[in-house]
Amino acid sequence: LWNGEIAPIAGFTVRGFAWYQGESNAQNGAGSRYLQLLQALARSYRQAWKQPDLPLLILQLCTYKKPFGYSEIREAQARFVEEDSRAALVVTLDQGAPDGDVHPPDKREVATRLLRAALGLVYEEKGVFQSPTFREAKAENDRMLVEFRNTGGELTSREGEPLHLELAGKDRRFFPATGKIEGERLIV
């Protein structure tokens, strides 16, 4: 990819990059290394373009009928964005195809989210451009209270309730869960 596609254009004027990959990394078990791969990607692009602050927009993997290691990839994508102030996460988890196709059927919605992220991160337009992202979770009796940042004052879902989620403990094993929205937090 680098030698054939990227190196020949290194040095051209760009304002940033969008990265929408990770499926094969999930399927070949590289999820645990994906954070380091994203860091290396950002470093190599920024060095090649001689722009240490070059923005990188990460498009999250959407749902897929066979999750393989998708949860690990999504977590690595989120961690990368948390650690890199010149990166933004474009959440597409809700854009998976009902038939289980890995490619989102509503390309316009994915493009709209990517556009908002580019306008906010790259062109510094005001407003919420990041998708809601995890802030913290607290156990309360037999449920978890999950708080988010970047909600714009309200957390919403197009799919109604109950919400179908994945939950993991410290052992990093993911399990299906259901939840509901209350204001800016999620009750699981």
mmCIF file of C-alpha atoms in Angstrom:
data_model
loop_
_atom_site.group_PDB
_atom_site.id
_atom_site.type_symbol
_atom_site.label_atom_id
_atom_site.label_comp_id
_atom_site.label_asym_id
_atom_site.label_seq_id
_atom_site.Cartn_x
_atom_site.Cartn_y
_atom_site.Cartn_z
ATOM 1 C CA LEU A 1 0.000 0.000 0.000
ATOM 2 C CA TRP A 2 2.689 2.500 1.009
ATOM 3 C CA ASN A 3 5.034 2.108 -1.966
ATOM 4 C CA GLY A 4 2.329 1.764 -4.609
ATOM 5 C CA GLU A 5 -0.332 4.180 -3.380
ATOM 6 C CA ILE A 6 0.983 6.614 -0.758
ATOM 7 C CA ALA A 7 4.695 7.277 -1.431
ATOM 8 C CA PRO A 8 4.050 8.573 -4.982
ATOM 9 C CA ILE A 9 1.772 11.332 -3.651
ATOM 10 C CA ALA A 10 3.781 12.220 -0.524
ATOM 11 C CA GLY A 11 4.393 15.931 -0.571
ATOM 12 C CA PHE A 12 1.207 16.856 -2.453
ATOM 13 C CA THR A 13 -0.844 19.447 -0.592
ATOM 14 C CA VAL A 14 -3.322 17.798 1.770
ATOM 15 C CA ARG A 15 -5.269 18.965 4.800
ATOM 16 C CA GLY A 16 -5.625 15.507 6.366
ATOM 17 C CA PHE A 17 -6.472 11.874 5.789
ATOM 18 C CA ALA A 18 -9.459 9.627 6.352
ATOM 19 C CA TRP A 19 -8.667 6.033 7.313
ATOM 20 C CA TYR A 20 -11.403 3.425 6.844
ATOM 21 C CA GLN A 21 -9.706 0.078 7.294
ATOM 22 C CA GLY A 22 -9.341 -2.638 9.893
ATOM 23 C CA GLU A 23 -11.541 -5.510 8.718
ATOM 24 C CA SER A 24 -8.642 -7.736 7.725
ATOM 25 C CA ASN A 25 -6.793 -6.860 10.941
ATOM 26 C CA ALA A 26 -9.822 -8.026 12.913
ATOM 27 C CA GLN A 27 -10.096 -11.242 10.930
ATOM 28 C CA ASN A 28 -6.433 -12.186 11.228
ATOM 29 C CA GLY A 29 -6.266 -11.606 14.986
ATOM 30 C CA ALA A 30 -4.251 -8.385 14.868
ATOM 31 C CA GLY A 31 -6.768 -6.459 16.992
ATOM 32 C CA SER A 32 -4.429 -6.376 19.975
ATOM 33 C CA ARG A 33 -1.761 -4.651 17.835
ATOM 34 C CA TYR A 34 -4.080 -2.279 16.008
ATOM 35 C CA LEU A 35 -3.403 0.713 18.280
ATOM 36 C CA GLN A 36 0.310 0.482 17.478
ATOM 37 C CA LEU A 37 -0.497 0.126 13.775
ATOM 38 C CA LEU A 38 -2.609 3.320 13.840
ATOM 39 C CA GLN A 39 0.138 5.177 15.697
ATOM 40 C CA ALA A 40 2.681 4.053 13.089
ATOM 41 C CA LEU A 41 0.312 5.063 10.286
ATOM 42 C CA ALA A 42 -0.133 8.570 11.702
ATOM 43 C CA ARG A 43 3.599 8.923 12.309
ATOM 44 C CA SER A 44 4.491 7.805 8.772
ATOM 45 C CA TYR A 45 1.941 10.105 7.091
ATOM 46 C CA ARG A 46 2.977 13.075 9.199
ATOM 47 C CA GLN A 47 6.653 12.443 8.484
ATOM 48 C CA ALA A 48 6.105 11.938 4.746
ATOM 49 C CA TRP A 49 4.159 15.199 4.492
ATOM 50 C CA LYS A 50 6.426 17.009 6.981
ATOM 51 C CA GLN A 51 3.329 18.048 8.933
ATOM 52 C CA PRO A 52 3.479 16.883 12.568
ATOM 53 C CA ASP A 53 -0.105 18.070 13.147
ATOM 54 C CA LEU A 54 -1.630 16.477 10.038
ATOM 55 C CA PRO A 55 -5.194 15.442 10.970
ATOM 56 C CA LEU A 56 -6.289 11.828 10.712
ATOM 57 C CA LEU A 57 -9.991 10.936 10.623
ATOM 58 C CA ILE A 58 -10.636 7.352 11.704
ATOM 59 C CA LEU A 59 -13.846 5.724 10.495
ATOM 60 C CA GLN A 60 -14.970 3.111 12.988
ATOM 61 C CA LEU A 61 -15.753 -0.391 11.800
ATOM 62 C CA CYS A 62 -19.514 -0.876 11.617
ATOM 63 C CA THR A 63 -21.391 -3.930 12.821
ATOM 64 C CA TYR A 64 -20.830 -7.153 10.955
ATOM 65 C CA LYS A 65 -22.579 -10.526 11.087
ATOM 66 C CA LYS A 66 -19.381 -12.311 12.193
ATOM 67 C CA PRO A 67 -17.691 -9.966 14.658
ATOM 68 C CA PHE A 68 -14.269 -11.712 14.544
ATOM 69 C CA GLY A 69 -12.163 -9.172 16.486
ATOM 70 C CA TYR A 70 -14.157 -6.063 15.579
ATOM 71 C CA SER A 71 -14.623 -4.986 19.214
ATOM 72 C CA GLU A 72 -10.844 -4.941 19.717
ATOM 73 C CA ILE A 73 -10.358 -2.901 16.548
ATOM 74 C CA ARG A 74 -13.053 -0.401 17.587
ATOM 75 C CA GLU A 75 -11.486 -0.064 21.018
ATOM 76 C CA ALA A 76 -8.046 0.541 19.480
ATOM 77 C CA GLN A 77 -9.550 3.156 17.154
ATOM 78 C CA ALA A 78 -11.145 4.952 20.111
ATOM 79 C CA ARG A 79 -7.951 4.801 22.180
ATOM 80 C CA PHE A 80 -5.915 6.181 19.298
ATOM 81 C CA VAL A 81 -8.237 9.189 19.007
ATOM 82 C CA GLU A 82 -8.163 9.763 22.778
ATOM 83 C CA GLU A 83 -4.362 9.858 22.695
ATOM 84 C CA ASP A 84 -3.941 11.939 19.525
ATOM 85 C CA SER A 85 -5.319 15.479 19.611
ATOM 86 C CA ARG A 86 -5.116 15.688 15.807
ATOM 87 C CA ALA A 87 -7.371 12.691 15.247
ATOM 88 C CA ALA A 88 -11.143 12.273 15.253
ATOM 89 C CA LEU A 89 -13.312 9.172 15.375
ATOM 90 C CA VAL A 90 -16.225 8.898 12.969
ATOM 91 C CA VAL A 91 -18.593 6.431 14.632
ATOM 92 C CA THR A 92 -20.324 4.093 12.186
ATOM 93 C CA LEU A 93 -21.288 1.272 14.540
ATOM 94 C CA ASP A 94 -24.972 1.876 13.805
ATOM 95 C CA GLN A 95 -24.442 1.846 10.044
ATOM 96 C CA GLY A 96 -24.009 -1.906 9.527
ATOM 97 C CA ALA A 97 -26.103 -3.587 6.859
ATOM 98 C CA PRO A 98 -29.138 -5.568 8.098
ATOM 99 C CA ASP A 99 -28.068 -8.487 5.889
ATOM 100 C CA GLY A 100 -24.667 -8.573 7.590
ATOM 101 C CA ASP A 101 -22.654 -7.052 4.724
ATOM 102 C CA VAL A 102 -19.474 -5.422 6.045
ATOM 103 C CA HIS A 103 -20.090 -2.276 3.947
ATOM 104 C CA PRO A 104 -22.614 0.270 5.260
ATOM 105 C CA PRO A 105 -25.605 0.610 2.898
ATOM 106 C CA ASP A 106 -26.195 4.297 3.743
ATOM 107 C CA LYS A 107 -23.029 5.856 2.354
ATOM 108 C CA ARG A 108 -24.538 9.338 2.614
ATOM 109 C CA GLU A 109 -24.813 9.119 6.417
ATOM 110 C CA VAL A 110 -21.231 7.882 6.750
ATOM 111 C CA ALA A 111 -20.059 10.686 4.431
ATOM 112 C CA THR A 112 -22.040 13.275 6.426
ATOM 113 C CA ARG A 113 -20.373 12.160 9.653
ATOM 114 C CA LEU A 114 -16.967 12.238 7.994
ATOM 115 C CA LEU A 115 -17.683 15.734 6.656
ATOM 116 C CA ARG A 116 -18.676 16.987 10.141
ATOM 117 C CA ALA A 117 -15.455 15.566 11.586
ATOM 118 C CA ALA A 118 -13.362 17.187 8.830
ATOM 119 C CA LEU A 119 -15.077 20.551 9.256
ATOM 120 C CA GLY A 120 -14.524 20.462 13.019
ATOM 121 C CA LEU A 121 -11.013 19.018 13.251
ATOM 122 C CA VAL A 122 -9.400 20.229 10.043
ATOM 123 C CA TYR A 123 -11.242 23.506 9.393
ATOM 124 C CA GLU A 124 -11.986 24.270 13.077
ATOM 125 C CA GLU A 125 -15.665 25.046 12.613
ATOM 126 C CA LYS A 126 -17.587 25.445 15.862
ATOM 127 C CA GLY A 127 -20.014 22.851 17.163
ATOM 128 C CA VAL A 128 -19.965 19.188 18.113
ATOM 129 C CA PHE A 129 -18.223 17.241 15.383
ATOM 130 C CA GLN A 130 -17.142 14.183 17.328
ATOM 131 C CA SER A 131 -19.563 11.348 17.888
ATOM 132 C CA PRO A 132 -20.430 10.573 21.494
ATOM 133 C CA THR A 133 -17.545 8.712 23.087
ATOM 134 C CA PHE A 134 -17.188 6.790 26.310
ATOM 135 C CA ARG A 135 -16.211 8.824 29.390
ATOM 136 C CA GLU A 136 -16.744 6.452 32.304
ATOM 137 C CA ALA A 137 -18.885 3.636 33.647
ATOM 138 C CA LYS A 138 -20.032 3.148 37.217
ATOM 139 C CA ALA A 139 -21.641 0.067 38.720
ATOM 140 C CA GLU A 140 -24.858 0.796 40.607
ATOM 141 C CA ASN A 141 -26.676 -2.199 42.074
ATOM 142 C CA ASP A 142 -27.337 -4.574 39.163
ATOM 143 C CA ARG A 143 -26.711 -2.095 36.354
ATOM 144 C CA MET A 144 -23.981 0.037 34.786
ATOM 145 C CA LEU A 145 -24.295 3.792 34.320
ATOM 146 C CA VAL A 146 -22.280 4.799 31.266
ATOM 147 C CA GLU A 147 -21.440 8.445 30.645
ATOM 148 C CA PHE A 148 -20.301 9.971 27.365
ATOM 149 C CA ARG A 149 -18.578 13.116 26.139
ATOM 150 C CA ASN A 150 -19.391 14.900 22.874
ATOM 151 C CA THR A 151 -23.145 14.456 23.259
ATOM 152 C CA GLY A 152 -24.149 18.018 22.415
ATOM 153 C CA GLY A 153 -26.397 17.883 25.495
ATOM 154 C CA GLU A 154 -28.377 14.811 24.454
ATOM 155 C CA LEU A 155 -27.696 11.178 23.715
ATOM 156 C CA THR A 156 -29.998 9.686 21.086
ATOM 157 C CA SER A 157 -30.495 6.492 19.112
ATOM 158 C CA ARG A 158 -32.280 6.009 15.819
ATOM 159 C CA GLU A 159 -33.090 2.404 16.633
ATOM 160 C CA GLY A 160 -35.245 2.915 19.708
ATOM 161 C CA GLU A 161 -34.944 0.764 22.802
ATOM 162 C CA PRO A 162 -33.760 -1.563 24.034
ATOM 163 C CA LEU A 163 -30.342 -0.783 22.641
ATOM 164 C CA HIS A 164 -28.262 -3.787 21.651
ATOM 165 C CA LEU A 165 -24.713 -3.379 22.927
ATOM 166 C CA GLU A 166 -21.510 -5.189 23.808
ATOM 167 C CA LEU A 167 -20.089 -5.041 27.327
ATOM 168 C CA ALA A 168 -16.686 -6.189 28.594
ATOM 169 C CA GLY A 169 -15.056 -6.473 31.979
ATOM 170 C CA LYS A 170 -11.406 -6.121 32.892
ATOM 171 C CA ASP A 171 -10.783 -9.490 31.247
ATOM 172 C CA ARG A 172 -11.683 -7.800 27.927
ATOM 173 C CA ARG A 173 -14.169 -10.512 26.979
ATOM 174 C CA PHE A 174 -17.155 -8.950 25.196
ATOM 175 C CA PHE A 175 -20.749 -10.082 25.737
ATOM 176 C CA PRO A 176 -24.109 -8.920 24.344
ATOM 177 C CA ALA A 177 -26.059 -6.510 26.574
ATOM 178 C CA THR A 178 -29.112 -4.269 26.353
ATOM 179 C CA GLY A 179 -29.502 -0.700 27.517
ATOM 180 C CA LYS A 180 -31.630 2.424 27.525
ATOM 181 C CA ILE A 181 -30.860 6.131 27.309
ATOM 182 C CA GLU A 182 -31.501 8.574 30.147
ATOM 183 C CA GLY A 183 -30.441 12.103 29.208
ATOM 184 C CA GLU A 184 -26.715 12.059 28.480
ATOM 185 C CA ARG A 185 -26.052 8.590 29.883
ATOM 186 C CA LEU A 186 -26.721 4.990 29.051
ATOM 187 C CA ILE A 187 -28.158 2.507 31.548
ATOM 188 C CA VAL A 188 -26.989 -1.068 30.899
#
